């Protein structure tokens, strides 16, 4: 099933042209295969995490380092994900966040190529206002934590003659 859901709050706050522009953005995600990419990346991520866990679950050193004489699997799972996997997870999440931001620019570009640049810009501004988003957050914080680029970056990328072509 291929569905794009638009909630009533979004429909109520935008004009028809802005909704079509946002729909163009969402269709861009589908056209570029972003949903399938995210599914595959998630599956690989989970597989790698549990393969790594499998190599640590029977390691007495992991349990003894935290004072456990026995090796219950549930305790091993918690210790592994809170200690060993945590730094790996931080790096992987940063890479995935960068990848997600790239996909957002690509989907914006798709809507732009359909001729909805101005309408998408207006729709993005309305969404940001409605969601009380920070228009231009700290660049380093945003780069690490936000899966969507800040509004001002997206608006600049949608300007005529912009060099951001994804």
PDB file of N, CA, C and O in Angstrom, residues 63-122:
ATOM      1  N   UNK A  63      30.045  -8.815  31.996  1.00  0.00           N
ATOM      2  CA  UNK A  63      29.240  -8.947  33.203  1.00  0.00           C
ATOM      3  C   UNK A  63      30.055  -8.640  34.457  1.00  0.00           C
ATOM      4  O   UNK A  63      29.602  -7.919  35.345  1.00  0.00           O
ATOM      5  N   UNK A  64      31.276  -9.172  34.517  1.00  0.00           N
ATOM      6  CA  UNK A  64      32.118  -8.990  35.706  1.00  0.00           C
ATOM      7  C   UNK A  64      32.526  -7.524  35.885  1.00  0.00           C
ATOM      8  O   UNK A  64      32.680  -7.065  37.019  1.00  0.00           O
ATOM      9  N   UNK A  65      32.670  -6.795  34.803  1.00  0.00           N
ATOM     10  CA  UNK A  65      33.045  -5.381  34.898  1.00  0.00           C
ATOM     11  C   UNK A  65      31.982  -4.569  35.643  1.00  0.00           C
ATOM     12  O   UNK A  65      32.287  -3.521  36.228  1.00  0.00           O
ATOM     13  N   UNK A  66      30.767  -5.068  35.651  1.00  0.00           N
ATOM     14  CA  UNK A  66      29.677  -4.360  36.330  1.00  0.00           C
ATOM     15  C   UNK A  66      29.194  -5.113  37.574  1.00  0.00           C
ATOM     16  O   UNK A  66      28.126  -4.830  38.114  1.00  0.00           O
ATOM     17  N   UNK A  67      29.991  -6.093  38.019  1.00  0.00           N
ATOM     18  CA  UNK A  67      29.705  -6.761  39.278  1.00  0.00           C
ATOM     19  C   UNK A  67      28.725  -7.912  39.208  1.00  0.00           C
ATOM     20  O   UNK A  67      28.198  -8.324  40.241  1.00  0.00           O
ATOM     21  N   UNK A  68      28.468  -8.443  38.036  1.00  0.00           N
ATOM     22  CA  UNK A  68      27.550  -9.567  37.907  1.00  0.00           C
ATOM     23  C   UNK A  68      28.333 -10.871  37.871  1.00  0.00           C
ATOM     24  O   UNK A  68      29.229 -11.048  37.043  1.00  0.00           O
ATOM     25  N   UNK A  69      27.994 -11.782  38.777  1.00  0.00           N
ATOM     26  CA  UNK A  69      28.668 -13.079  38.817  1.00  0.00           C
ATOM     27  C   UNK A  69      28.073 -14.021  37.769  1.00  0.00           C
ATOM     28  O   UNK A  69      28.776 -14.817  37.163  1.00  0.00           O
ATOM     29  N   UNK A  70      26.771 -13.897  37.564  1.00  0.00           N
ATOM     30  CA  UNK A  70      26.104 -14.723  36.561  1.00  0.00           C
ATOM     31  C   UNK A  70      25.930 -13.895  35.282  1.00  0.00           C
ATOM     32  O   UNK A  70      26.172 -12.686  35.277  1.00  0.00           O
ATOM     33  N   UNK A  71      25.496 -14.543  34.221  1.00  0.00           N
ATOM     34  CA  UNK A  71      25.399 -13.879  32.923  1.00  0.00           C
ATOM     35  C   UNK A  71      23.985 -13.959  32.346  1.00  0.00           C
ATOM     36  O   UNK A  71      23.772 -14.566  31.296  1.00  0.00           O
ATOM     37  N   UNK A  72      23.000 -13.302  32.973  1.00  0.00           N
ATOM     38  CA  UNK A  72      21.656 -13.311  32.398  1.00  0.00           C
ATOM     39  C   UNK A  72      21.623 -12.518  31.089  1.00  0.00           C
ATOM     40  O   UNK A  72      22.205 -11.436  30.987  1.00  0.00           O
ATOM     41  N   UNK A  73      20.948 -13.048  30.103  1.00  0.00           N
ATOM     42  CA  UNK A  73      20.908 -12.435  28.772  1.00  0.00           C
ATOM     43  C   UNK A  73      20.309 -11.027  28.809  1.00  0.00           C
ATOM     44  O   UNK A  73      20.808 -10.121  28.137  1.00  0.00           O
ATOM     45  N   UNK A  74      19.275 -10.827  29.604  1.00  0.00           N
ATOM     46  CA  UNK A  74      18.627  -9.508  29.671  1.00  0.00           C
ATOM     47  C   UNK A  74      19.603  -8.475  30.220  1.00  0.00           C
ATOM     48  O   UNK A  74      19.685  -7.350  29.708  1.00  0.00           O
ATOM     49  N   UNK A  75      20.361  -8.837  31.228  1.00  0.00           N
ATOM     50  CA  UNK A  75      21.368  -7.929  31.786  1.00  0.00           C
ATOM     51  C   UNK A  75      22.442  -7.660  30.736  1.00  0.00           C
ATOM     52  O   UNK A  75      22.874  -6.514  30.542  1.00  0.00           O
ATOM     53  N   UNK A  76      22.857  -8.695  30.033  1.00  0.00           N
ATOM     54  CA  UNK A  76      23.854  -8.526  28.962  1.00  0.00           C
ATOM     55  C   UNK A  76      23.348  -7.594  27.874  1.00  0.00           C
ATOM     56  O   UNK A  76      24.095  -6.751  27.371  1.00  0.00           O
ATOM     57  N   UNK A  77      22.076  -7.720  27.537  1.00  0.00           N
ATOM     58  CA  UNK A  77      21.477  -6.856  26.522  1.00  0.00           C
ATOM     59  C   UNK A  77      21.520  -5.401  26.970  1.00  0.00           C
ATOM     60  O   UNK A  77      21.931  -4.516  26.205  1.00  0.00           O
ATOM     61  N   UNK A  78      21.127  -5.155  28.216  1.00  0.00           N
ATOM     62  CA  UNK A  78      21.151  -3.777  28.722  1.00  0.00           C
ATOM     63  C   UNK A  78      22.574  -3.237  28.809  1.00  0.00           C
ATOM     64  O   UNK A  78      22.838  -2.094  28.422  1.00  0.00           O
ATOM     65  N   UNK A  79      23.491  -4.034  29.322  1.00  0.00           N
ATOM     66  CA  UNK A  79      24.882  -3.584  29.427  1.00  0.00           C
ATOM     67  C   UNK A  79      25.477  -3.293  28.057  1.00  0.00           C
ATOM     68  O   UNK A  79      26.171  -2.284  27.864  1.00  0.00           O
ATOM     69  N   UNK A  80      25.212  -4.170  27.112  1.00  0.00           N
ATOM     70  CA  UNK A  80      25.758  -3.999  25.770  1.00  0.00           C
ATOM     71  C   UNK A  80      25.258  -2.705  25.129  1.00  0.00           C
ATOM     72  O   UNK A  80      26.044  -1.903  24.636  1.00  0.00           O
ATOM     73  N   UNK A  81      23.949  -2.499  25.151  1.00  0.00           N
ATOM     74  CA  UNK A  81      23.395  -1.336  24.465  1.00  0.00           C
ATOM     75  C   UNK A  81      23.681  -0.029  25.199  1.00  0.00           C
ATOM     76  O   UNK A  81      23.709   1.033  24.579  1.00  0.00           O
ATOM     77  N   UNK A  82      23.905  -0.080  26.503  1.00  0.00           N
ATOM     78  CA  UNK A  82      24.193   1.143  27.246  1.00  0.00           C
ATOM     79  C   UNK A  82      25.676   1.486  27.305  1.00  0.00           C
ATOM     80  O   UNK A  82      26.025   2.622  27.611  1.00  0.00           O
ATOM     81  N   UNK A  83      26.535   0.529  27.047  1.00  0.00           N
ATOM     82  CA  UNK A  83      27.974   0.798  27.144  1.00  0.00           C
ATOM     83  C   UNK A  83      28.690   0.604  25.808  1.00  0.00           C
ATOM     84  O   UNK A  83      29.227   1.550  25.259  1.00  0.00           O
ATOM     85  N   UNK A  84      28.688  -0.598  25.319  1.00  0.00           N
ATOM     86  CA  UNK A  84      29.449  -0.919  24.110  1.00  0.00           C
ATOM     87  C   UNK A  84      28.822  -0.283  22.868  1.00  0.00           C
ATOM     88  O   UNK A  84      29.526   0.341  22.060  1.00  0.00           O
ATOM     89  N   UNK A  85      27.513  -0.402  22.713  1.00  0.00           N
ATOM     90  CA  UNK A  85      26.854   0.058  21.489  1.00  0.00           C
ATOM     91  C   UNK A  85      26.589   1.563  21.485  1.00  0.00           C
ATOM     92  O   UNK A  85      26.453   2.168  20.420  1.00  0.00           O
ATOM     93  N   UNK A  86      26.531   2.182  22.640  1.00  0.00           N
ATOM     94  CA  UNK A  86      26.175   3.610  22.730  1.00  0.00           C
ATOM     95  C   UNK A  86      27.069   4.514  21.872  1.00  0.00           C
ATOM     96  O   UNK A  86      26.556   5.350  21.120  1.00  0.00           O
ATOM     97  N   UNK A  87      28.395   4.395  21.919  1.00  0.00           N
ATOM     98  CA  UNK A  87      29.213   5.262  21.059  1.00  0.00           C
ATOM     99  C   UNK A  87      29.036   4.949  19.568  1.00  0.00           C
ATOM    100  O   UNK A  87      29.018   5.858  18.736  1.00  0.00           O
ATOM    101  N   UNK A  88      28.877   3.682  19.253  1.00  0.00           N
ATOM    102  CA  UNK A  88      28.643   3.296  17.857  1.00  0.00           C
ATOM    103  C   UNK A  88      27.314   3.882  17.394  1.00  0.00           C
ATOM    104  O   UNK A  88      27.205   4.438  16.294  1.00  0.00           O
ATOM    105  N   UNK A  89      26.310   3.787  18.251  1.00  0.00           N
ATOM    106  CA  UNK A  89      24.988   4.311  17.950  1.00  0.00           C
ATOM    107  C   UNK A  89      25.031   5.818  17.714  1.00  0.00           C
ATOM    108  O   UNK A  89      24.368   6.328  16.812  1.00  0.00           O
ATOM    109  N   UNK A  90      25.807   6.535  18.499  1.00  0.00           N
ATOM    110  CA  UNK A  90      25.924   7.991  18.319  1.00  0.00           C
ATOM    111  C   UNK A  90      26.480   8.338  16.950  1.00  0.00           C
ATOM    112  O   UNK A  90      25.971   9.241  16.274  1.00  0.00           O
ATOM    113  N   UNK A  91      27.502   7.636  16.533  1.00  0.00           N
ATOM    114  CA  UNK A  91      28.112   7.894  15.222  1.00  0.00           C
ATOM    115  C   UNK A  91      27.144   7.517  14.102  1.00  0.00           C
ATOM    116  O   UNK A  91      26.942   8.286  13.151  1.00  0.00           O
ATOM    117  N   UNK A  92      26.534   6.347  14.215  1.00  0.00           N
ATOM    118  CA  UNK A  92      25.593   5.905  13.182  1.00  0.00           C
ATOM    119  C   UNK A  92      24.390   6.838  13.086  1.00  0.00           C
ATOM    120  O   UNK A  92      23.933   7.151  11.991  1.00  0.00           O
ATOM    121  N   UNK A  93      23.880   7.288  14.225  1.00  0.00           N
ATOM    122  CA  UNK A  93      22.745   8.208  14.204  1.00  0.00           C
ATOM    123  C   UNK A  93      23.110   9.527  13.542  1.00  0.00           C
ATOM    124  O   UNK A  93      22.285  10.117  12.841  1.00  0.00           O
ATOM    125  N   UNK A  94      24.325  10.004  13.754  1.00  0.00           N
ATOM    126  CA  UNK A  94      24.762  11.231  13.091  1.00  0.00           C
ATOM    127  C   UNK A  94      24.781  11.039  11.573  1.00  0.00           C
ATOM    128  O   UNK A  94      24.282  11.875  10.820  1.00  0.00           O
ATOM    129  N   UNK A  95      25.330   9.924  11.118  1.00  0.00           N
ATOM    130  CA  UNK A  95      25.377   9.636   9.685  1.00  0.00           C
ATOM    131  C   UNK A  95      23.960   9.517   9.121  1.00  0.00           C
ATOM    132  O   UNK A  95      23.662  10.051   8.043  1.00  0.00           O
ATOM    133  N   UNK A  96      23.075   8.851   9.851  1.00  0.00           N
ATOM    134  CA  UNK A  96      21.689   8.694   9.395  1.00  0.00           C
ATOM    135  C   UNK A  96      20.952  10.035   9.381  1.00  0.00           C
ATOM    136  O   UNK A  96      20.116  10.275   8.512  1.00  0.00           O
ATOM    137  N   UNK A  97      21.260  10.903  10.315  1.00  0.00           N
ATOM    138  CA  UNK A  97      20.661  12.236  10.329  1.00  0.00           C
ATOM    139  C   UNK A  97      21.105  13.032   9.106  1.00  0.00           C
ATOM    140  O   UNK A  97      20.289  13.688   8.453  1.00  0.00           O
ATOM    141  N   UNK A  98      22.393  12.967   8.780  1.00  0.00           N
ATOM    142  CA  UNK A  98      22.881  13.651   7.573  1.00  0.00           C
ATOM    143  C   UNK A  98      22.195  13.102   6.325  1.00  0.00           C
ATOM    144  O   UNK A  98      21.808  13.858   5.432  1.00  0.00           O
ATOM    145  N   UNK A  99      22.035  11.792   6.275  1.00  0.00           N
ATOM    146  CA  UNK A  99      21.376  11.148   5.143  1.00  0.00           C
ATOM    147  C   UNK A  99      19.916  11.604   5.041  1.00  0.00           C
ATOM    148  O   UNK A  99      19.420  11.898   3.946  1.00  0.00           O
ATOM    149  N   UNK A 100      19.237  11.678   6.173  1.00  0.00           N
ATOM    150  CA  UNK A 100      17.845  12.118   6.196  1.00  0.00           C
ATOM    151  C   UNK A 100      17.713  13.559   5.712  1.00  0.00           C
ATOM    152  O   UNK A 100      16.803  13.892   4.950  1.00  0.00           O
ATOM    153  N   UNK A 101      18.621  14.426   6.135  1.00  0.00           N
ATOM    154  CA  UNK A 101      18.584  15.825   5.703  1.00  0.00           C
ATOM    155  C   UNK A 101      18.779  15.927   4.191  1.00  0.00           C
ATOM    156  O   UNK A 101      18.124  16.722   3.522  1.00  0.00           O
ATOM    157  N   UNK A 102      19.669  15.108   3.664  1.00  0.00           N
ATOM    158  CA  UNK A 102      19.889  15.079   2.215  1.00  0.00           C
ATOM    159  C   UNK A 102      18.601  14.678   1.491  1.00  0.00           C
ATOM    160  O   UNK A 102      18.240  15.257   0.461  1.00  0.00           O
ATOM    161  N   UNK A 103      17.894  13.691   2.044  1.00  0.00           N
ATOM    162  CA  UNK A 103      16.636  13.244   1.439  1.00  0.00           C
ATOM    163  C   UNK A 103      15.584  14.351   1.466  1.00  0.00           C
ATOM    164  O   UNK A 103      14.789  14.470   0.535  1.00  0.00           O
ATOM    165  N   UNK A 104      15.570  15.128   2.529  1.00  0.00           N
ATOM    166  CA  UNK A 104      14.599  16.234   2.613  1.00  0.00           C
ATOM    167  C   UNK A 104      14.876  17.274   1.527  1.00  0.00           C
ATOM    168  O   UNK A 104      13.952  17.762   0.879  1.00  0.00           O
ATOM    169  N   UNK A 105      16.140  17.604   1.323  1.00  0.00           N
ATOM    170  CA  UNK A 105      16.482  18.540   0.248  1.00  0.00           C
ATOM    171  C   UNK A 105      16.098  17.958  -1.114  1.00  0.00           C
ATOM    172  O   UNK A 105      15.614  18.674  -1.987  1.00  0.00           O
ATOM    173  N   UNK A 106      16.305  16.654  -1.286  1.00  0.00           N
ATOM    174  CA  UNK A 106      15.942  16.002  -2.549  1.00  0.00           C
ATOM    175  C   UNK A 106      14.438  16.072  -2.799  1.00  0.00           C
ATOM    176  O   UNK A 106      13.996  16.361  -3.911  1.00  0.00           O
ATOM    177  N   UNK A 107      13.661  15.798  -1.768  1.00  0.00           N
ATOM    178  CA  UNK A 107      12.204  15.840  -1.906  1.00  0.00           C
ATOM    179  C   UNK A 107      11.727  17.276  -2.160  1.00  0.00           C
ATOM    180  O   UNK A 107      10.804  17.498  -2.951  1.00  0.00           O
ATOM    181  N   UNK A 108      12.362  18.248  -1.509  1.00  0.00           N
ATOM    182  CA  UNK A 108      12.044  19.655  -1.780  1.00  0.00           C
ATOM    183  C   UNK A 108      12.336  19.978  -3.246  1.00  0.00           C
ATOM    184  O   UNK A 108      11.555  20.654  -3.918  1.00  0.00           O
ATOM    185  N   UNK A 109      13.450  19.483  -3.733  1.00  0.00           N
ATOM    186  CA  UNK A 109      13.851  19.736  -5.116  1.00  0.00           C
ATOM    187  C   UNK A 109      12.841  19.119  -6.090  1.00  0.00           C
ATOM    188  O   UNK A 109      12.551  19.688  -7.136  1.00  0.00           O
ATOM    189  N   UNK A 110      12.297  17.960  -5.729  1.00  0.00           N
ATOM    190  CA  UNK A 110      11.293  17.312  -6.565  1.00  0.00           C
ATOM    191  C   UNK A 110      10.077  18.217  -6.726  1.00  0.00           C
ATOM    192  O   UNK A 110       9.572  18.419  -7.826  1.00  0.00           O
ATOM    193  N   UNK A 111       9.613  18.781  -5.612  1.00  0.00           N
ATOM    194  CA  UNK A 111       8.475  19.694  -5.656  1.00  0.00           C
ATOM    195  C   UNK A 111       8.822  20.952  -6.446  1.00  0.00           C
ATOM    196  O   UNK A 111       8.008  21.460  -7.213  1.00  0.00           O
ATOM    197  N   UNK A 112      10.039  21.443  -6.277  1.00  0.00           N
ATOM    198  CA  UNK A 112      10.510  22.604  -7.040  1.00  0.00           C
ATOM    199  C   UNK A 112      10.476  22.303  -8.538  1.00  0.00           C
ATOM    200  O   UNK A 112      10.006  23.118  -9.333  1.00  0.00           O
ATOM    201  N   UNK A 113      10.945  21.121  -8.922  1.00  0.00           N
ATOM    202  CA  UNK A 113      10.970  20.740 -10.339  1.00  0.00           C
ATOM    203  C   UNK A 113       9.568  20.594 -10.926  1.00  0.00           C
ATOM    204  O   UNK A 113       9.391  20.683 -12.138  1.00  0.00           O
ATOM    205  N   UNK A 114       8.577  20.372 -10.062  1.00  0.00           N
ATOM    206  CA  UNK A 114       7.185  20.315 -10.515  1.00  0.00           C
ATOM    207  C   UNK A 114       6.597  21.717 -10.668  1.00  0.00           C
ATOM    208  O   UNK A 114       5.464  21.865 -11.118  1.00  0.00           O
ATOM    209  N   UNK A 115       7.367  22.732 -10.251  1.00  0.00           N
ATOM    210  CA  UNK A 115       6.919  24.115 -10.384  1.00  0.00           C
ATOM    211  C   UNK A 115       6.232  24.672  -9.148  1.00  0.00           C
ATOM    212  O   UNK A 115       5.515  25.663  -9.234  1.00  0.00           O
ATOM    213  N   UNK A 116       6.470  24.049  -8.005  1.00  0.00           N
ATOM    214  CA  UNK A 116       5.792  24.467  -6.777  1.00  0.00           C
ATOM    215  C   UNK A 116       6.727  25.113  -5.771  1.00  0.00           C
ATOM    216  O   UNK A 116       6.451  25.093  -4.568  1.00  0.00           O
ATOM    217  N   UNK A 117       7.804  25.701  -6.204  1.00  0.00           N
ATOM    218  CA  UNK A 117       8.780  26.277  -5.286  1.00  0.00           C
ATOM    219  C   UNK A 117       8.161  27.303  -4.340  1.00  0.00           C
ATOM    220  O   UNK A 117       8.302  27.209  -3.115  1.00  0.00           O
ATOM    221  N   UNK A 118       7.491  28.310  -4.887  1.00  0.00           N
ATOM    222  CA  UNK A 118       6.927  29.383  -4.049  1.00  0.00           C
ATOM    223  C   UNK A 118       5.864  28.838  -3.105  1.00  0.00           C
ATOM    224  O   UNK A 118       5.821  29.211  -1.917  1.00  0.00           O
ATOM    225  N   UNK A 119       5.025  27.937  -3.596  1.00  0.00           N
ATOM    226  CA  UNK A 119       3.973  27.367  -2.755  1.00  0.00           C
ATOM    227  C   UNK A 119       4.558  26.487  -1.652  1.00  0.00           C
ATOM    228  O   UNK A 119       4.067  26.499  -0.520  1.00  0.00           O
ATOM    229  N   UNK A 120       5.604  25.735  -1.975  1.00  0.00           N
ATOM    230  CA  UNK A 120       6.253  24.905  -0.964  1.00  0.00           C
ATOM    231  C   UNK A 120       6.896  25.793   0.097  1.00  0.00           C
ATOM    232  O   UNK A 120       6.799  25.504   1.289  1.00  0.00           O
ATOM    233  N   UNK A 121       7.531  26.862  -0.333  1.00  0.00           N
ATOM    234  CA  UNK A 121       8.142  27.781   0.629  1.00  0.00           C
ATOM    235  C   UNK A 121       7.087  28.328   1.587  1.00  0.00           C
ATOM    236  O   UNK A 121       7.292  28.346   2.811  1.00  0.00           O
ATOM    237  N   UNK A 122       5.961  28.762   1.052  1.00  0.00           N
ATOM    238  CA  UNK A 122       4.889  29.298   1.896  1.00  0.00           C
ATOM    239  C   UNK A 122       4.352  28.217   2.841  1.00  0.00           C
ATOM    240  O   UNK A 122       4.090  28.470   4.019  1.00  0.00           O
TER     241      UNK A 122
END
